[in-house]
Amino acid sequence: MPRLGCDYNFEQWPPEVWVEDMALMRRAGVGLVAVNVFGWSELEARPGEYDFTALDRVVELLHEAGIKLNLGTGTASAPPWLTRRHPEVLPVTADGTTRFPGGRQAWCPSSPVFREHALRLVEQVAARYGNHPALDLWHVSNELGCHNALCYCEASAAAFRGWLEQRYGTVEALNKAWGTAFWSQRYAAFDEIQPPRAALSVRNPAQLVDFQRFSSDALLDHYRAEAQVIRRHSAIPITTNFMVTAHIRNQDYWSWAADMDVIANDHYLDHRLPDPVAELSFAADLTRGLAGGRPWMLMETSTGAVNWQPYNLAKEPGQLLRNALTHVARGADAICFFQWRASAQGAEKFHSAMIPHAGADSAVWRDVLELSATLGKLGEVDGTTVAADIALVFSWESWWATDTEARPSQDLRYLDQVHAAYRALRELGVTADIVAPGTDLSRYRAVVVPCLHMVSDQEAAAVTNYVESGGRAVITFYSGIVDPDDRVRLGGYPGAFRELLGVVSEEFAPLLPGASVPLADGGEATLWTERLRLTTATTELAYADGRPAVTRNEFGAGEAWYVSTGLDTPALRDVFERATAHSGAEPAPDTEVVRRGPFVFVINHGSKDIDHPITGHELVTGQTVTGSVTVPGGTVRVVREEA
Ligand code: GLA
């Protein structure tokens, strides 16, 4: 069955509770438990003095209960003695302010002093538990870069210079890449270069992008250093928990994925977004992309409210199950929660858990048992893969380059544009693979390229060649504009895709908030327009005054569509339907239909019952369905389809 798991912060509870917890975990069918994620100050209360008594005991209790270990290296947060003795490990923000201990993750990713101490702990933990029979997975640090991704201290500055020297070789090459002729920024030597600290005006955007790349690499380097120590003692798979989510953008996980033995993600519904449930689906699909299409694990999610949003909403009845099964539908083979037991103290005391403050006589606990029972019925789904025939290209570099300080409109945000495209596809009933720029696209029936602002020649060629040999692509505005040095591609927008799209855009013409431009079909365009000229393309959707808004260009054996304006979801859905030659039926409103192997997940987010046409064996109710399955409002059905 897809595994059920959790974080267990046993350090917060007395030993009597541990024993009770083992019994409850068994009752809930918990099979994998993350321990020692924040254990450092307990394990090494004073420098070099290690005490594993409590961890040993909990590991044995879990083992006796038949529960597997997802073992943290314990380095996520430094103990107070370390930052007191070595304040130089503390991270520094762009304006030069030191971030003090008192929260968590108060360490600079490039600090050699932090690294040395962290690796010493990893050595101890790996040597002690590396061959333990209960050990199933290594959990390096925790959410690397959640708070400390960008550090501007002197150690980071030195590491950044080293990284730049490696990348560019000579300072002349760097000057060229960064366009330092602008505003008298020319460097004579690498040692003149600083991280992009807070400045009086807009900072050099190429420097900003390189600092993002460097910062992502610095944390990956930390991961590798811990993993190397583990490998000397243990052959068990190693991973760390990614944050594929809407509010974290500092790690380019495309470059991290190959280092992970298993891809693991943390995901929480984000009620700051217009459509949190659609974002969950997107994040799950992107995580599957990072896993190269193979099954992955949800390392953390919540049973109810989190504690870090402005308004922390409880889940509606049934929502826990729907959310969890959406992850399973989109490729997860394990569902783990943060955390087992709700903390009574500390910064996260109002974060939900599998056992809430109210205890086991609670609706949340009963929902957990229901989820466990349902996962138990889905054993056959394990290991199967999602087959998608449409790809959506996603790029962290374009995210960084788009959301930079000076841009045509501050309302133009990369992720908004990606989410808009994703939502339109989802409403159409399309399950998309989320792929990296430059991926070979030949196996897809159609490809959607939203806001791929920063694109290399080679990545652009992957789209162009795909269309030339018969593919269908839809590209949305602000794509193809700059090269990887953040240099504008001259000759008219959309730069790298101009010829493929058969258009030239001479000028961006973004709109003020609330403004719109009428479209010929009665709709309205918002946010963005362009002064677009057709070279070889034809108009598919015009503004009311006849100017082109959406175009189509036959190119080689395929065709490429350009969406040059901000369309609402129904309009974008119509464009995608035509451009991708989509023929399937749209799902019922508020319904998500995803196929994984022979299994069709029908997730009814609405309150009304729906009927979905299908024949086969339904796993949740254990019934055979012929012609159609009824999915009651708020529930999920999983049908092994039979022809
Ligand atoms: C992340 C962290 C956990 C916890 C949760 C709260 O996932 O890894 O330690 O803070 O967020 O949502």
XYZ file of C-alpha atoms and ligand atoms in Angstrom:
655
model
C 0.000 0.000 0.000
C 1.090 3.588 -0.359
C 2.880 4.126 2.910
C 1.614 6.273 5.712
C 4.198 8.117 7.747
C 4.953 11.094 9.921
C 7.526 13.247 11.665
C 7.948 12.211 15.259
C 9.425 14.895 17.471
C 9.705 12.619 20.476
C 12.138 15.050 22.146
C 9.087 17.140 23.056
C 7.454 14.337 25.080
C 8.249 12.218 28.149
C 9.053 8.494 27.661
C 5.580 7.371 28.848
C 4.105 9.108 25.834
C 6.525 7.304 23.484
C 5.114 3.963 24.541
C 1.541 5.149 24.067
C 2.545 6.595 20.687
C 3.872 3.282 19.412
C 0.503 1.651 20.075
C -1.373 4.476 18.375
C 0.994 4.469 15.411
C 0.372 0.788 14.918
C -3.336 1.391 15.123
C -3.096 4.061 12.450
C -0.954 1.844 10.228
C 1.983 4.227 10.340
C 4.856 2.504 8.568
C 7.573 5.142 8.310
C 8.617 7.655 10.944
C 11.004 10.590 10.640
C 13.030 11.142 13.795
C 16.001 13.282 14.736
C 15.151 16.070 12.336
C 15.802 18.745 14.958
C 17.773 16.586 17.389
C 21.173 18.283 17.486
C 20.952 20.132 20.808
C 19.660 16.968 22.505
C 22.322 14.715 21.014
C 25.212 17.101 21.559
C 24.223 19.399 24.392
C 27.859 20.457 24.812
C 30.513 20.403 22.079
C 31.741 16.886 21.430
C 29.653 15.299 24.223
C 27.172 12.985 22.578
C 24.228 11.350 24.275
C 22.176 8.948 22.196
C 20.204 7.393 25.035
C 16.813 8.829 24.090
C 17.243 8.353 20.345
C 18.443 4.771 20.867
C 15.352 4.058 22.915
C 12.940 5.529 20.388
C 14.655 3.730 17.506
C 14.256 0.447 19.387
C 10.614 1.173 20.221
C 9.874 1.882 16.569
C 11.743 -1.220 15.488
C 9.845 -3.375 17.966
C 6.608 -1.901 16.629
C 7.645 -2.893 13.086
C 7.900 0.719 11.975
C 10.644 1.849 9.629
C 12.931 4.802 10.196
C 13.298 7.909 8.112
C 16.341 9.070 10.026
C 17.276 12.727 10.180
C 20.926 13.682 10.311
C 19.850 16.208 12.925
C 21.709 19.164 11.438
C 18.735 21.330 10.461
C 19.207 23.714 13.360
C 22.402 24.376 15.282
C 22.488 24.121 19.078
C 22.909 27.360 21.053
C 26.537 26.603 21.996
C 27.576 26.586 18.353
C 26.226 30.018 17.491
C 27.511 31.402 20.803
C 31.039 30.143 20.169
C 30.955 30.839 16.449
C 28.636 33.762 15.703
C 30.240 33.863 12.254
C 28.010 30.933 11.187
C 24.917 33.140 11.474
C 23.302 34.180 8.205
C 23.271 37.817 7.093
C 20.491 39.416 5.051
C 20.999 41.615 1.994
C 20.985 44.780 4.116
C 23.762 43.459 6.338
C 21.575 42.450 9.290
C 22.598 39.320 11.141
C 19.827 36.793 11.687
C 20.160 35.638 15.247
C 19.365 32.252 16.732
C 16.028 31.847 18.448
C 14.123 30.472 15.484
C 15.626 27.748 13.318
C 18.062 27.242 10.430
C 20.257 30.134 11.640
C 23.291 29.105 9.637
C 25.059 30.271 6.530
C 25.079 27.609 3.782
C 28.668 28.549 2.866
C 30.061 28.639 6.396
C 33.014 26.237 6.683
C 32.640 26.328 10.475
C 28.993 25.243 10.381
C 29.817 22.565 7.822
C 32.589 21.131 9.958
C 30.394 20.861 13.047
C 27.407 19.517 11.136
C 29.484 16.810 9.464
C 30.902 15.757 12.799
C 27.358 15.098 14.016
C 26.417 13.295 10.793
C 29.443 11.044 11.255
C 28.238 10.064 14.727
C 24.644 9.440 13.648
C 25.591 7.551 10.486
C 28.127 5.348 12.270
C 25.624 4.525 15.010
C 22.513 3.775 12.966
C 23.802 3.238 9.403
C 23.138 -0.499 9.451
C 20.167 -0.585 11.784
C 17.566 -3.082 10.502
C 14.749 -0.537 10.931
C 16.491 2.071 8.808
C 14.721 2.701 5.502
C 15.705 6.207 4.521
C 18.166 8.960 5.395
C 16.722 12.436 5.779
C 19.502 14.993 5.314
C 18.999 18.207 7.291
C 15.484 19.540 6.677
C 13.961 21.689 3.948
C 17.367 23.044 2.971
C 16.968 26.742 2.227
C 13.545 27.195 3.796
C 14.806 30.262 5.667
C 18.536 30.528 4.995
C 18.730 30.161 1.216
C 20.220 33.581 0.529
C 23.074 34.623 2.790
C 25.155 37.751 2.192
C 27.857 37.364 4.872
C 31.601 37.475 4.185
C 31.846 33.666 3.961
C 29.069 33.709 1.358
C 30.790 36.560 -0.489
C 34.035 34.555 -0.685
C 32.187 31.426 -1.819
C 30.237 33.447 -4.414
C 33.505 34.784 -5.867
C 34.886 31.253 -6.052
C 31.732 30.071 -7.795
C 31.951 32.969 -10.299
C 35.593 32.226 -11.067
C 34.649 28.640 -11.816
C 31.764 29.707 -14.024
C 33.491 32.456 -15.987
C 37.232 31.743 -15.758
C 38.162 35.374 -16.363
C 36.808 38.607 -15.033
C 36.430 39.830 -18.640
C 33.989 37.007 -19.310
C 32.063 37.963 -16.188
C 31.959 41.629 -17.216
C 30.514 40.604 -20.553
C 27.934 38.290 -19.004
C 26.791 40.827 -16.435
C 26.755 43.800 -18.802
C 28.920 45.817 -16.422
C 29.392 48.593 -18.972
C 26.065 49.763 -17.600
C 26.251 52.166 -14.599
C 30.032 51.937 -14.271
C 30.085 48.458 -12.796
C 33.134 47.090 -14.603
C 35.287 44.807 -12.406
C 39.076 44.669 -12.664
C 39.401 41.575 -10.469
C 37.180 38.926 -8.862
C 37.974 40.193 -5.377
C 36.047 43.400 -6.121
C 32.805 41.468 -6.484
C 30.252 41.386 -3.683
C 27.034 39.456 -3.338
C 24.100 41.595 -4.510
C 23.625 43.328 -1.168
C 20.907 45.940 -0.668
C 21.625 48.935 -2.890
C 20.213 52.394 -3.438
C 18.682 51.544 -6.778
C 17.885 48.532 -8.913
C 20.638 45.944 -8.674
C 22.356 44.291 -11.630
C 19.792 41.666 -12.740
C 22.410 39.278 -14.171
C 24.255 39.369 -10.867
C 21.000 38.618 -9.070
C 20.344 35.556 -11.226
C 23.897 34.298 -10.711
C 23.516 34.795 -6.966
C 20.378 32.663 -7.073
C 22.266 29.961 -8.999
C 25.179 30.142 -6.584
C 22.903 29.990 -3.528
C 21.044 26.955 -4.859
C 24.388 25.236 -5.575
C 25.732 26.111 -2.100
C 22.895 24.235 -0.403
C 23.169 21.331 -2.817
C 26.843 21.217 -1.902
C 25.869 21.004 1.758
C 23.521 18.131 0.941
C 26.320 16.335 -0.916
C 28.732 16.788 1.955
C 26.301 15.191 4.437
C 25.389 12.436 1.985
C 29.069 11.581 1.462
C 29.584 11.084 5.176
C 26.476 8.887 5.395
C 27.654 6.757 2.458
C 30.803 5.802 4.285
C 28.631 4.061 6.885
C 25.376 3.064 5.209
C 23.948 1.721 1.967
C 20.393 2.932 2.709
C 18.780 5.471 0.290
C 19.425 9.128 1.067
C 17.222 12.134 0.381
C 16.113 15.495 1.680
C 12.684 17.054 1.637
C 12.100 19.457 -1.276
C 9.753 22.412 -1.022
C 7.951 22.368 -4.345
C 5.435 24.954 -3.328
C 4.288 28.429 -4.271
C 6.219 30.507 -1.763
C 9.686 28.952 -1.979
C 11.668 29.621 -5.131
C 15.340 29.626 -4.225
C 16.354 26.071 -5.114
C 16.626 24.963 -8.720
C 15.451 21.441 -8.013
C 16.061 20.371 -11.604
C 19.740 20.499 -10.692
C 19.222 18.768 -7.328
C 17.051 15.834 -8.396
C 19.806 13.545 -9.707
C 21.509 13.567 -6.293
C 18.440 12.186 -4.503
C 17.915 8.430 -4.143
C 14.194 9.113 -3.699
C 12.366 12.326 -4.537
C 10.510 13.641 -1.493
C 8.374 16.754 -1.281
C 6.718 18.767 1.466
C 3.422 20.302 0.531
C 0.849 22.328 2.413
C -2.288 23.925 0.994
C -1.600 27.625 0.586
C -4.715 29.673 1.268
C -3.009 32.846 0.100
C -3.442 31.596 -3.480
C -6.590 31.976 -5.582
C -6.857 28.206 -6.149
C -4.955 26.225 -3.480
C -6.252 22.849 -4.636
C -5.070 23.398 -8.213
C -1.671 24.411 -6.856
C -1.515 21.126 -4.926
C -2.022 19.249 -8.200
C 0.601 21.367 -9.920
C 3.139 20.780 -7.144
C 2.469 17.040 -7.260
C 2.973 16.956 -11.037
C 6.165 18.995 -10.761
C 7.450 16.633 -8.063
C 6.736 13.724 -10.411
C 8.698 15.603 -13.074
C 11.635 15.882 -10.687
C 11.351 12.141 -10.083
C 11.631 11.561 -13.838
C 8.087 10.154 -13.876
C 8.821 7.535 -11.220
C 6.884 7.321 -7.937
C 7.885 9.815 -5.248
C 6.993 10.458 -1.654
C 5.113 13.191 0.126
C 7.454 13.691 3.050
C 5.309 16.232 4.857
C 1.806 17.577 4.691
C -0.745 18.612 7.291
C -3.898 17.005 8.597
C -5.404 20.465 9.049
C -4.177 23.983 9.624
C -0.559 25.066 9.400
C 0.672 27.870 11.629
C 2.618 30.029 9.187
C 0.002 31.614 6.942
C -1.918 34.761 7.856
C -5.122 32.711 8.133
C -4.593 29.051 8.953
C -7.636 27.173 7.758
C -8.759 23.826 9.114
C -9.566 21.187 6.499
C -13.161 20.613 5.514
C -14.642 17.143 6.134
C -13.179 14.764 3.555
C -10.479 17.179 2.489
C -7.643 15.301 4.163
C -8.472 12.242 2.086
C -8.977 14.202 -1.137
C -5.693 16.058 -0.749
C -3.739 12.910 0.090
C -5.238 10.906 -2.779
C -4.551 13.739 -5.212
C -0.874 13.273 -4.382
C -1.220 9.512 -4.817
C -3.059 9.970 -8.130
C -0.188 12.114 -9.365
C 2.519 9.642 -8.423
C 3.114 9.607 -4.652
C 3.709 6.182 -3.093
C 3.944 7.500 0.469
C 1.957 10.077 2.404
C 3.660 11.423 5.508
C 2.497 14.106 7.880
C 4.111 16.830 9.830
C 3.639 15.789 12.528
C 2.547 12.866 14.664
C 1.493 14.650 17.837
C 0.623 18.355 18.010
C 3.274 20.229 20.014
C 2.218 21.721 23.326
C 5.036 24.240 23.226
C 7.142 26.105 20.744
C 6.575 28.094 17.584
C 4.438 25.408 15.954
C 2.094 24.685 18.858
C -0.919 25.642 16.745
C 0.099 23.485 13.772
C -2.196 20.522 13.166
C -1.002 16.936 13.604
C -2.273 13.364 13.361
C -3.060 13.508 17.071
C -4.392 16.981 17.842
C -4.276 18.694 21.238
C -7.734 17.215 21.847
C -6.253 13.723 21.672
C -7.332 10.582 19.842
C -11.049 11.095 20.463
C -11.248 13.598 17.643
C -12.431 14.012 14.062
C -8.851 14.532 12.844
C -7.740 11.203 14.298
C -10.745 9.467 12.739
C -9.849 11.088 9.391
C -6.335 9.721 9.778
C -7.722 6.226 10.356
C -9.989 6.592 7.331
C -7.052 7.669 5.190
C -5.019 4.743 6.447
C -7.809 2.294 5.657
C -8.218 3.793 2.183
C -4.488 3.651 1.446
C -4.672 0.021 2.522
C -7.065 -0.642 -0.345
C -4.802 0.984 -2.918
C -1.923 -1.491 -2.729
C -2.117 -2.266 -6.441
C -1.459 1.364 -7.303
C 2.053 1.302 -5.807
C 4.838 1.608 -8.318
C 2.574 2.449 -11.251
C 3.284 5.554 -13.290
C 1.229 8.421 -14.651
C 1.109 8.555 -18.434
C 0.739 12.118 -19.719
C 0.811 13.151 -23.347
C 1.070 16.890 -22.777
C 4.089 18.612 -21.237
C 4.376 21.955 -19.515
C 7.856 23.473 -19.376
C 8.855 24.849 -15.970
C 12.014 26.754 -15.076
C 13.327 28.075 -11.780
C 15.731 30.293 -13.720
C 12.815 31.931 -15.526
C 11.134 32.407 -12.146
C 14.200 34.255 -10.852
C 14.646 36.275 -14.035
C 10.978 37.202 -14.384
C 10.354 38.280 -10.811
C 13.343 40.592 -10.737
C 13.396 44.171 -9.487
C 12.757 46.133 -12.689
C 10.260 44.613 -15.078
C 7.544 45.808 -17.454
C 4.788 45.238 -14.860
C 5.059 44.382 -11.201
C 1.926 42.285 -11.611
C 3.745 40.012 -14.034
C 4.855 37.103 -11.855
C 6.273 33.915 -13.247
C 4.404 31.494 -11.054
C 1.076 33.243 -11.659
C 1.537 32.662 -15.363
C 2.521 29.018 -14.907
C -0.415 28.446 -12.580
C -2.781 30.122 -15.050
C -1.661 27.762 -17.815
C -1.814 24.762 -15.497
C -5.315 25.632 -14.279
C -6.589 25.919 -17.831
C -5.142 22.489 -18.688
C -6.529 20.982 -15.495
C -10.006 22.291 -16.233
C -9.733 20.741 -19.641
C -9.090 17.409 -17.937
C -5.482 17.224 -19.067
C -2.840 15.690 -16.799
C 0.427 17.297 -17.807
C 3.994 16.248 -17.187
C 6.002 19.166 -15.873
C 9.391 19.107 -17.571
C 12.655 21.027 -17.470
C 13.635 23.380 -20.290
C 15.655 21.473 -22.876
C 13.838 18.163 -22.258
C 13.349 15.997 -25.339
C 9.686 16.627 -26.119
C 9.221 14.126 -28.926
C 6.971 11.789 -26.952
C 4.377 14.472 -26.239
C 1.315 15.268 -28.306
C 1.514 18.935 -27.328
C 3.657 21.234 -25.234
C 2.734 24.330 -23.233
C 5.468 26.888 -22.575
C 4.269 29.567 -20.146
C 6.391 32.658 -19.553
C 9.705 30.945 -20.310
C 11.455 34.260 -20.015
C 15.078 33.117 -19.709
C 15.965 30.494 -22.265
C 19.217 29.215 -23.736
C 19.611 28.634 -27.476
C 19.600 24.927 -26.849
C 16.449 25.036 -24.710
C 14.683 27.125 -27.355
C 15.831 24.661 -30.012
C 14.208 21.794 -28.068
C 10.822 23.490 -28.613
C 11.543 24.587 -32.171
C 12.793 21.163 -33.285
C 9.846 19.499 -31.630
C 7.383 21.642 -33.589
C 9.369 21.297 -36.788
C 9.024 17.549 -36.604
C 5.279 17.688 -36.135
C 4.621 18.810 -32.551
C 2.166 21.395 -31.294
C 3.357 24.115 -28.950
C 1.580 26.943 -27.155
C 3.881 29.678 -25.903
C 2.676 32.490 -23.670
C 3.900 36.065 -23.416
C 7.237 37.147 -21.922
C 8.801 33.885 -23.158
C 12.082 33.758 -25.067
C 13.081 37.287 -24.095
C 16.535 36.884 -22.493
C 19.459 34.463 -22.742
C 20.984 32.789 -19.649
C 23.066 35.949 -18.998
C 19.789 37.894 -18.772
C 20.713 39.657 -22.012
C 17.766 40.695 -24.187
C 17.609 38.834 -27.495
C 17.562 41.658 -30.042
C 15.475 42.051 -33.177
C 12.051 42.034 -31.564
C 10.191 39.901 -29.049
C 9.619 37.062 -28.335
C 13.320 36.702 -29.138
C 14.184 33.031 -29.156
C 10.711 32.035 -30.392
C 10.122 34.790 -32.969
C 10.665 32.643 -36.021
C 8.886 29.616 -34.617
C 5.846 31.738 -33.790
C 5.937 33.801 -36.985
C 5.453 37.081 -35.122
C 7.464 40.128 -34.117
C 6.503 42.118 -31.125
C 7.937 45.631 -31.196
C 6.840 46.784 -27.793
C 5.337 45.426 -24.580
C 2.190 47.252 -23.535
C 1.213 46.056 -20.060
C -2.045 47.246 -18.544
C -2.807 49.006 -15.293
C -4.507 46.990 -12.540
C -8.214 46.745 -13.288
C -7.778 47.822 -16.940
C -8.756 45.504 -19.754
C -8.868 45.413 -23.530
C -11.931 43.969 -25.297
C -11.437 40.879 -27.420
C -13.297 40.235 -30.667
C -15.108 37.252 -29.151
C -16.587 39.380 -26.365
C -13.960 38.419 -23.781
C -11.450 40.689 -22.119
C -7.694 40.719 -21.941
C -5.943 41.936 -18.791
C -2.429 42.500 -17.446
C -0.520 42.359 -20.693
C -0.699 43.289 -24.370
C 1.944 43.711 -27.052
C 2.379 45.682 -30.266
C 2.415 42.500 -32.299
C 3.136 42.163 -36.010
C 2.575 38.930 -37.934
C 5.305 37.644 -40.210
C 4.094 34.170 -41.122
C 1.472 33.551 -38.394
C -2.273 33.989 -38.657
C -4.623 35.449 -36.069
C -6.684 32.962 -34.042
C -8.121 35.457 -31.580
C -8.108 39.198 -32.183
C -8.765 42.211 -30.005
C -12.062 43.967 -30.785
C -10.159 46.419 -33.000
C -8.784 43.560 -35.117
C -5.191 43.484 -33.836
C -3.809 39.972 -33.124
C -3.949 38.634 -29.569
C -3.523 34.885 -30.107
C -1.745 33.590 -33.195
C -0.945 30.325 -34.916
C 2.013 29.534 -37.108
C 2.577 26.454 -39.194
C 6.208 25.544 -38.801
C 7.763 22.477 -40.424
C 5.371 19.603 -39.836
C 3.817 21.156 -36.715
C 2.321 24.385 -35.418
C 3.098 26.931 -32.747
C 0.567 29.192 -31.048
C 1.360 32.444 -29.301
C -0.769 33.845 -26.498
C 0.385 37.453 -26.341
C -2.062 38.699 -23.738
C -3.557 37.866 -20.352
C -6.598 35.645 -20.850
C -8.919 34.368 -18.155
C -9.079 30.636 -17.454
C -12.035 29.789 -19.766
C -10.450 31.676 -22.676
C -7.058 30.073 -22.098
C -8.730 26.684 -21.816
C -10.364 27.242 -25.225
C -7.027 28.184 -26.766
C -5.372 25.080 -25.291
C -8.224 22.909 -26.486
C -7.768 24.083 -30.070
C -4.000 24.384 -30.039
C -3.390 20.938 -28.560
C -6.144 19.323 -30.649
C -7.624 18.058 -27.395
C -10.478 15.640 -27.893
C -11.273 14.163 -24.439
C -14.339 15.151 -22.429
C -13.978 17.865 -19.818
C -14.438 16.581 -16.288
C -17.547 17.581 -14.319
C -17.145 20.919 -12.484
C -14.959 20.676 -9.360
C -13.804 17.224 -10.396
C -10.301 16.051 -11.038
C -9.696 12.920 -13.100
C -6.195 11.474 -13.203
C -4.998 8.221 -14.699
C -2.138 6.383 -13.029
C -1.284 3.108 -14.757
C -4.611 1.312 -15.248
C -6.160 3.242 -12.329
C -8.407 6.237 -12.805
C -8.705 8.520 -9.784
C -11.911 10.559 -9.747
C -11.648 13.245 -7.088
C -14.866 15.112 -6.418
C -13.996 18.427 -4.762
C -17.602 19.625 -4.976
C -20.566 18.881 -2.733
C -22.783 17.231 -5.365
C -22.540 13.589 -6.419
C -21.181 13.081 -9.915
C -21.166 10.182 -12.367
C -18.002 9.510 -14.284
C -18.174 7.204 -17.313
C -15.954 4.152 -16.738
C -16.068 0.376 -16.393
C -13.899 -1.640 -14.027
C -13.213 -2.459 -10.404
C -13.527 0.346 -7.868
C -10.931 -0.046 -5.101
C -12.362 2.184 -2.337
C -15.794 0.508 -2.226
C -14.603 -2.818 -3.644
C -17.403 -2.805 -6.209
C -17.514 -3.504 -9.894
C -18.714 -0.517 -11.886
C -20.213 -0.827 -15.326
C -20.654 2.177 -17.586
C -20.106 4.769 -14.874
C -18.971 5.271 -11.301
C -20.853 7.495 -8.884
C -18.566 9.665 -6.789
C -20.405 11.215 -3.844
C -19.695 14.890 -3.146
C -16.355 15.426 -1.424
C -15.061 11.880 -1.941
C -12.683 9.950 -4.174
C -13.088 6.795 -6.205
C -10.284 4.812 -7.808
C -11.245 2.521 -10.664
C -9.007 -0.109 -12.216
C -10.282 0.339 -15.706
C -11.269 -2.627 -17.792
C -11.918 -2.206 -21.453
C 8.033 22.297 7.190
C 9.103 21.815 8.134
C 8.544 21.251 9.402
C 7.434 22.131 9.913
C 6.381 22.302 8.873
C 5.240 23.164 9.318
O 7.520 21.302 6.426
O 9.937 20.859 7.541
O 9.597 21.185 10.335
O 7.971 23.365 10.278
O 6.968 22.946 7.770
O 4.286 23.321 8.300
